[in-house]
Tab-separated table of C-alpha atoms in Angstrom:
chain	number	residue	atom	x	y	z
T	1	MET	CA	-21.522	110.767	-61.976
T	2	SER	CA	-22.279	112.817	-65.077
T	3	ILE	CA	-24.680	111.216	-67.546
T	4	THR	CA	-23.923	112.248	-71.134
T	5	THR	CA	-25.309	109.204	-72.986
T	6	VAL	CA	-28.488	107.300	-72.163
T	7	GLY	CA	-29.436	103.922	-73.597
T	8	ILE	CA	-33.148	103.210	-73.984
T	9	ILE	CA	-34.630	99.778	-74.598
T	10	GLY	CA	-37.903	100.116	-76.463
T	11	ALA	CA	-38.863	102.634	-79.162
T	12	GLY	CA	-42.572	102.570	-78.316
T	13	THR	CA	-44.675	105.301	-76.697
T	14	MET	CA	-42.634	105.525	-73.491
T	15	GLY	CA	-39.216	104.808	-75.010
T	16	ASN	CA	-39.425	107.394	-77.777
T	17	GLY	CA	-40.855	109.970	-75.350
T	18	ILE	CA	-37.894	109.464	-72.995
T	19	ALA	CA	-35.511	109.616	-75.990
T	20	GLN	CA	-37.046	112.942	-77.060
T	21	ILE	CA	-36.669	114.665	-73.684
T	22	CYS	CA	-33.093	113.395	-73.284
T	23	ALA	CA	-32.149	114.624	-76.769
T	24	THR	CA	-33.782	118.048	-76.323
T	25	SER	CA	-31.868	118.376	-73.015
T	26	GLY	CA	-28.515	117.872	-74.782
T	27	ILE	CA	-28.010	114.208	-73.845
T	28	ASN	CA	-26.998	111.619	-76.462
T	29	VAL	CA	-29.393	108.690	-76.839
T	30	VAL	CA	-29.107	105.139	-78.146
T	31	MET	CA	-32.658	103.814	-78.690
T	32	VAL	CA	-32.758	100.048	-79.161
T	33	ASP	CA	-35.658	97.888	-80.318
T	34	ILE	CA	-36.019	94.414	-81.805
T	35	SER	CA	-36.518	95.443	-85.446
T	36	GLU	CA	-35.473	98.213	-87.823
T	37	ALA	CA	-39.187	98.905	-88.394
T	38	ALA	CA	-39.830	99.455	-84.679
T	39	VAL	CA	-36.802	101.775	-84.408
T	40	ALA	CA	-37.885	103.723	-87.518
T	41	LYS	CA	-41.413	104.119	-86.137
T	42	GLY	CA	-40.001	105.441	-82.845
T	43	MET	CA	-37.745	107.927	-84.666
T	44	ALA	CA	-40.686	109.095	-86.806
T	45	THR	CA	-42.775	109.672	-83.668
T	46	VAL	CA	-40.012	111.826	-82.136
T	47	ALA	CA	-39.697	113.825	-85.368
T	48	GLY	CA	-43.469	114.365	-85.472
T	49	SER	CA	-43.549	115.482	-81.851
T	50	LEU	CA	-40.686	117.935	-82.445
T	51	ASP	CA	-42.508	119.253	-85.541
T	52	ARG	CA	-45.521	120.090	-83.356
T	53	LEU	CA	-43.262	121.957	-80.907
T	54	LEU	CA	-41.711	123.806	-83.864
T	55	LYS	CA	-45.160	124.857	-85.151
T	56	LYS	CA	-46.017	126.160	-81.677
T	57	GLU	CA	-42.691	128.036	-81.684
T	58	LYS	CA	-41.537	126.212	-78.526
T	59	ILE	CA	-38.326	125.186	-80.324
T	60	THR	CA	-36.412	126.356	-83.428
T	61	ALA	CA	-35.649	124.327	-86.561
T	62	ALA	CA	-32.015	124.169	-85.372
T	63	ASP	CA	-33.177	122.771	-81.992
T	64	LYS	CA	-35.175	120.082	-83.767
T	65	ASP	CA	-32.274	119.074	-86.033
T	66	ALA	CA	-29.834	118.999	-83.106
T	67	ALA	CA	-32.191	116.831	-81.017
T	68	LEU	CA	-32.734	114.300	-83.830
T	69	ALA	CA	-28.973	114.173	-84.455
T	70	ARG	CA	-28.446	113.136	-80.820
T	71	ILE	CA	-30.646	110.012	-81.163
T	72	LYS	CA	-29.105	106.889	-82.644
T	73	GLY	CA	-31.551	104.096	-83.491
T	74	SER	CA	-30.239	100.546	-83.201
T	75	THR	CA	-31.217	96.878	-83.007
T	76	SER	CA	-27.980	95.898	-81.222
T	77	TYR	CA	-27.444	95.867	-77.463
T	78	ASP	CA	-23.712	96.323	-78.153
T	79	ASP	CA	-24.439	99.984	-78.928
T	80	LEU	CA	-25.415	100.497	-75.264
T	81	LYS	CA	-21.795	100.170	-74.072
T	82	ALA	CA	-21.110	103.926	-74.234
T	83	SER	CA	-24.069	104.762	-71.937
T	84	GLN	CA	-23.795	105.811	-68.288
T	85	LEU	CA	-27.488	105.009	-67.759
T	86	VAL	CA	-29.700	102.454	-69.521
T	87	ILE	CA	-33.479	102.770	-69.173
T	88	GLU	CA	-35.584	99.705	-69.926
T	89	ALA	CA	-38.949	100.850	-71.344
T	90	ALA	CA	-40.404	97.582	-72.634
T	91	THR	CA	-43.977	96.312	-72.224
T	92	GLU	CA	-45.216	95.787	-68.647
T	93	ASN	CA	-44.420	92.071	-68.547
T	94	TYR	CA	-42.186	90.617	-65.807
T	95	ASP	CA	-40.634	87.771	-67.835
T	96	LEU	CA	-39.867	90.064	-70.783
T	97	LYS	CA	-38.276	92.679	-68.509
T	98	VAL	CA	-36.121	90.040	-66.785
T	99	LYS	CA	-34.897	88.733	-70.149
T	100	ILE	CA	-34.011	92.282	-71.307
T	101	LEU	CA	-32.365	93.286	-68.009
T	102	LYS	CA	-30.138	90.190	-68.048
T	103	GLN	CA	-29.029	91.064	-71.601
T	104	ILE	CA	-28.244	94.684	-70.624
T	105	ASP	CA	-26.429	93.548	-67.474
T	106	ALA	CA	-24.212	91.169	-69.455
T	107	ILE	CA	-23.179	93.820	-72.000
T	108	VAL	CA	-22.734	97.210	-70.290
T	109	PRO	CA	-19.792	98.044	-67.981
T	110	ALA	CA	-20.202	97.353	-64.259
T	111	ASP	CA	-20.489	101.027	-63.265
T	112	VAL	CA	-23.467	101.726	-65.577
T	113	ILE	CA	-26.794	102.382	-63.845
T	114	ILE	CA	-29.788	100.378	-65.062
T	115	ALA	CA	-33.300	101.777	-64.587
T	116	SER	CA	-36.708	100.283	-65.329
T	117	ASN	CA	-39.638	102.431	-66.459
T	118	THR	CA	-42.103	100.013	-64.823
T	119	SER	CA	-45.411	101.249	-63.429
T	120	SER	CA	-46.118	98.223	-61.239
T	121	ILE	CA	-43.352	95.588	-61.094
T	122	SER	CA	-41.188	95.321	-57.955
T	123	ILE	CA	-37.872	97.154	-58.359
T	124	THR	CA	-36.346	94.991	-55.616
T	125	LYS	CA	-37.317	91.858	-57.560
T	126	LEU	CA	-36.023	93.212	-60.893
T	127	ALA	CA	-32.776	94.426	-59.292
T	128	ALA	CA	-32.118	90.926	-57.970
T	129	VAL	CA	-31.833	89.437	-61.479
T	130	THR	CA	-28.863	91.728	-62.259
T	131	SER	CA	-25.268	91.648	-60.978
T	132	ARG	CA	-25.515	95.339	-59.905
T	133	ALA	CA	-28.571	95.520	-57.619
T	134	GLU	CA	-27.142	98.610	-55.866
T	135	ARG	CA	-26.960	100.358	-59.264
T	136	PHE	CA	-30.528	99.451	-60.207
T	137	ILE	CA	-33.492	101.822	-59.800
T	138	GLY	CA	-37.008	102.560	-61.021
T	139	MET	CA	-37.658	105.602	-63.225
T	140	HIS	CA	-41.407	105.719	-63.810
T	141	PHE	CA	-42.167	108.376	-66.419
T	142	PHE	CA	-45.760	109.381	-67.118
T	143	ASN	CA	-47.458	109.440	-70.519
T	144	PRO	CA	-47.093	111.592	-72.619
T	145	VAL	CA	-43.474	111.848	-71.458
T	146	PRO	CA	-42.635	115.225	-73.099
T	147	MET	CA	-45.665	116.875	-71.425
T	148	MET	CA	-45.834	115.284	-67.958
T	149	ALA	CA	-43.575	116.826	-65.299
T	150	LEU	CA	-43.538	113.859	-62.922
T	151	VAL	CA	-41.001	111.063	-62.643
T	152	GLU	CA	-41.359	108.579	-59.798
T	153	ILE	CA	-37.879	107.462	-58.727
T	154	ILE	CA	-38.287	104.104	-57.016
T	155	ARG	CA	-35.646	102.740	-54.697
T	156	GLY	CA	-35.374	98.983	-54.432
T	157	LEU	CA	-34.191	97.520	-51.138
T	158	GLN	CA	-30.664	97.328	-52.634
T	159	THR	CA	-30.476	100.719	-54.418
T	160	SER	CA	-27.503	102.819	-53.235
T	161	ASP	CA	-27.694	106.505	-52.297
T	162	ALA	CA	-25.220	107.342	-55.081
T	163	THR	CA	-27.463	105.678	-57.674
T	164	HIS	CA	-30.545	107.480	-56.370
T	165	ASP	CA	-28.784	110.857	-56.315
T	166	ALA	CA	-27.397	110.469	-59.863
T	167	VAL	CA	-30.800	109.524	-61.281
T	168	GLN	CA	-32.605	112.257	-59.351
T	169	ALA	CA	-30.140	114.858	-60.719
T	170	MET	CA	-30.631	113.420	-64.206
T	171	ALA	CA	-34.440	113.708	-63.947
T	172	LYS	CA	-34.103	117.363	-62.888
T	173	ALA	CA	-31.701	118.010	-65.783
T	174	LEU	CA	-34.469	116.750	-68.094
T	175	GLY	CA	-36.754	119.441	-66.704
T	176	LYS	CA	-38.802	116.936	-64.694
T	177	SER	CA	-39.990	117.159	-61.082
T	178	PRO	CA	-38.997	113.820	-59.502
T	179	ILE	CA	-40.467	112.317	-56.334
T	180	THR	CA	-38.663	109.557	-54.414
T	181	VAL	CA	-40.682	106.477	-53.590
T	182	LYS	CA	-40.013	103.232	-51.707
T	183	ASN	CA	-40.677	99.989	-53.542
T	184	ALA	CA	-44.301	98.837	-53.119
T	185	PRO	CA	-47.046	97.699	-55.527
T	186	GLY	CA	-48.172	100.662	-57.652
T	187	PHE	CA	-45.615	102.948	-55.980
T	188	VAL	CA	-47.410	106.243	-55.063
T	189	VAL	CA	-49.433	107.719	-57.924
T	190	ASN	CA	-51.059	104.558	-59.282
T	191	ARG	CA	-51.608	103.254	-55.736
T	192	ILE	CA	-53.910	106.247	-55.158
T	193	LEU	CA	-55.216	106.719	-58.707
T	194	VAL	CA	-56.339	103.237	-59.762
T	195	PRO	CA	-58.381	102.464	-56.590
T	196	MET	CA	-60.084	105.849	-57.164
T	197	ILE	CA	-60.987	104.734	-60.706
T	198	ASN	CA	-62.199	101.386	-59.309
T	199	GLU	CA	-64.382	103.236	-56.753
T	200	ALA	CA	-65.902	105.303	-59.605
T	201	PHE	CA	-66.974	101.995	-61.192
T	202	PHE	CA	-68.634	100.941	-57.907
T	203	VAL	CA	-70.487	104.285	-57.830
T	204	LEU	CA	-71.563	103.735	-61.455
T	205	SER	CA	-72.622	100.112	-60.866
T	206	GLU	CA	-74.746	101.171	-57.855
T	207	GLY	CA	-76.586	103.610	-60.117
T	208	LEU	CA	-75.726	106.627	-57.952
T	209	ALA	CA	-75.165	108.867	-60.983
T	210	THR	CA	-74.579	108.750	-64.731
T	211	PRO	CA	-71.001	108.391	-66.061
T	212	GLU	CA	-71.148	112.024	-67.244
T	213	ASP	CA	-72.223	113.284	-63.815
T	214	ILE	CA	-69.632	111.174	-61.965
T	215	ASP	CA	-66.886	112.605	-64.177
T	216	ALA	CA	-68.275	116.157	-63.950
T	217	GLY	CA	-68.422	115.836	-60.147
T	218	MET	CA	-64.756	114.903	-59.866
T	219	LYS	CA	-63.655	117.541	-62.393
T	220	LEU	CA	-65.623	120.377	-60.794
T	221	GLY	CA	-65.396	119.259	-57.163
T	222	CYS	CA	-61.798	118.036	-57.054
T	223	ASN	CA	-60.306	120.149	-59.831
T	224	GLN	CA	-59.285	117.091	-61.862
T	225	PRO	CA	-58.644	117.797	-65.563
T	226	ILE	CA	-60.429	114.571	-66.600
T	227	GLY	CA	-63.015	112.459	-64.776
T	228	PRO	CA	-62.063	108.972	-63.455
T	229	LEU	CA	-64.280	107.058	-65.912
T	230	ALA	CA	-63.020	108.981	-68.962
T	231	LEU	CA	-59.487	108.450	-67.624
T	232	ALA	CA	-60.145	104.696	-67.298
T	233	ASP	CA	-61.184	104.637	-70.965
T	234	MET	CA	-57.925	106.420	-71.851
T	235	VAL	CA	-55.712	104.128	-69.747
T	236	GLY	CA	-57.571	100.967	-70.792
T	237	LEU	CA	-60.084	99.131	-68.609
T	238	ASP	CA	-58.012	95.949	-68.926
T	239	VAL	CA	-54.982	97.789	-67.528
T	240	CYS	CA	-57.015	99.192	-64.599
T	241	LEU	CA	-58.339	95.693	-63.838
T	242	ALA	CA	-54.857	94.129	-64.014
T	243	VAL	CA	-53.453	96.747	-61.594
T	244	MET	CA	-56.279	96.141	-59.085
T	245	GLU	CA	-55.641	92.373	-59.341
T	246	VAL	CA	-51.978	92.993	-58.484
T	247	TYR	CA	-52.927	95.092	-55.424
T	248	LEU	CA	-55.405	92.473	-54.203
T	249	ALA	CA	-52.820	89.690	-54.590
T	250	GLU	CA	-49.865	91.641	-53.135
T	251	PHE	CA	-51.611	93.345	-50.186
T	252	GLY	CA	-54.244	90.673	-49.495
T	253	ASP	CA	-56.643	93.469	-48.532
T	254	SER	CA	-60.274	93.301	-49.736
T	255	LYS	CA	-60.377	97.075	-50.234
T	256	TYR	CA	-58.514	96.419	-53.492
T	257	ARG	CA	-61.131	94.025	-54.928
T	258	PRO	CA	-61.912	94.984	-58.530
T	259	CYS	CA	-65.464	96.226	-59.160
T	260	PRO	CA	-67.588	93.483	-60.829
T	261	LEU	CA	-68.713	96.023	-63.472
T	262	LEU	CA	-65.066	96.664	-64.388
T	263	ARG	CA	-64.528	92.892	-64.785
T	264	GLU	CA	-67.725	92.621	-66.850
T	265	LYS	CA	-66.707	95.389	-69.260
T	266	VAL	CA	-63.256	93.856	-69.763
T	267	ALA	CA	-64.870	90.433	-70.372
T	268	ALA	CA	-67.105	92.071	-73.017
T	269	GLY	CA	-64.043	93.557	-74.738
T	270	HIS	CA	-65.125	97.103	-73.836
T	271	LEU	CA	-61.572	98.258	-73.048
T	272	GLY	CA	-61.950	102.012	-73.643
T	273	ARG	CA	-60.626	104.211	-76.425
T	274	LYS	CA	-58.408	101.509	-77.920
T	275	SER	CA	-61.402	99.232	-78.602
T	276	GLY	CA	-63.802	102.048	-79.521
T	277	ARG	CA	-65.952	101.470	-76.466
T	278	GLY	CA	-65.480	101.448	-72.690
T	279	VAL	CA	-67.613	103.464	-70.301
T	280	TYR	CA	-68.195	105.782	-73.270
T	281	GLN	CA	-68.470	105.186	-77.031
T	282	TYR	CA	-65.665	106.471	-79.300
């Protein structure tokens, strides 16, 4: 199946990033959001990102204009009908995703693949709310989408080989390096990453080292570009806590219990960069 037009639900950080890489790879995009203002903001973000690439001489002015011309902003799901693939990139909320997926499923032709850019919600469970579970898949892009090479392709229990192969080929065509993952809480990357962040909070709460030294240790000793505590501040401490809560509930294994210090900081409203204070002050 050749994918020439991609529909994207959500013009936020993830949605507009996915729209940008599709457009710069020669694929037409329909980016849908609930309001004209949200669509306009998403388009402006793409334009700004392309401007930065232009300044760095990574693309030409003609490349930028061609990419922007390939993106159509819309508030109507009807505009998704010409797509061969629709990617849902809404907020990480199960009920919201189900509502959106049912709307997409009712509008687009039966042979269209639907993907969810979820980082934690079960693909098997989401697939089951559609009439095309075998043509449903997870495409978990990483933020910032234009910069990060990885896409986790998550197969639900029902996902067909043809669907997987088409989406894997599409990810490679976008210049990404996809990995294939079975459906499980947190998939692969976050399953390893977030418990590591949680363990850094245990180390901090036990007074083993300062935040700066914990982060320096992981950067210098494990070649990580950013320490786990600084990364937690970037991701959001509330997000890290919510992910650990999901693991604890889904696996029923005490090794996933959230660190009490992480809970305490979230309760205090110290959520990281977005609140001006987390482990560090901003």
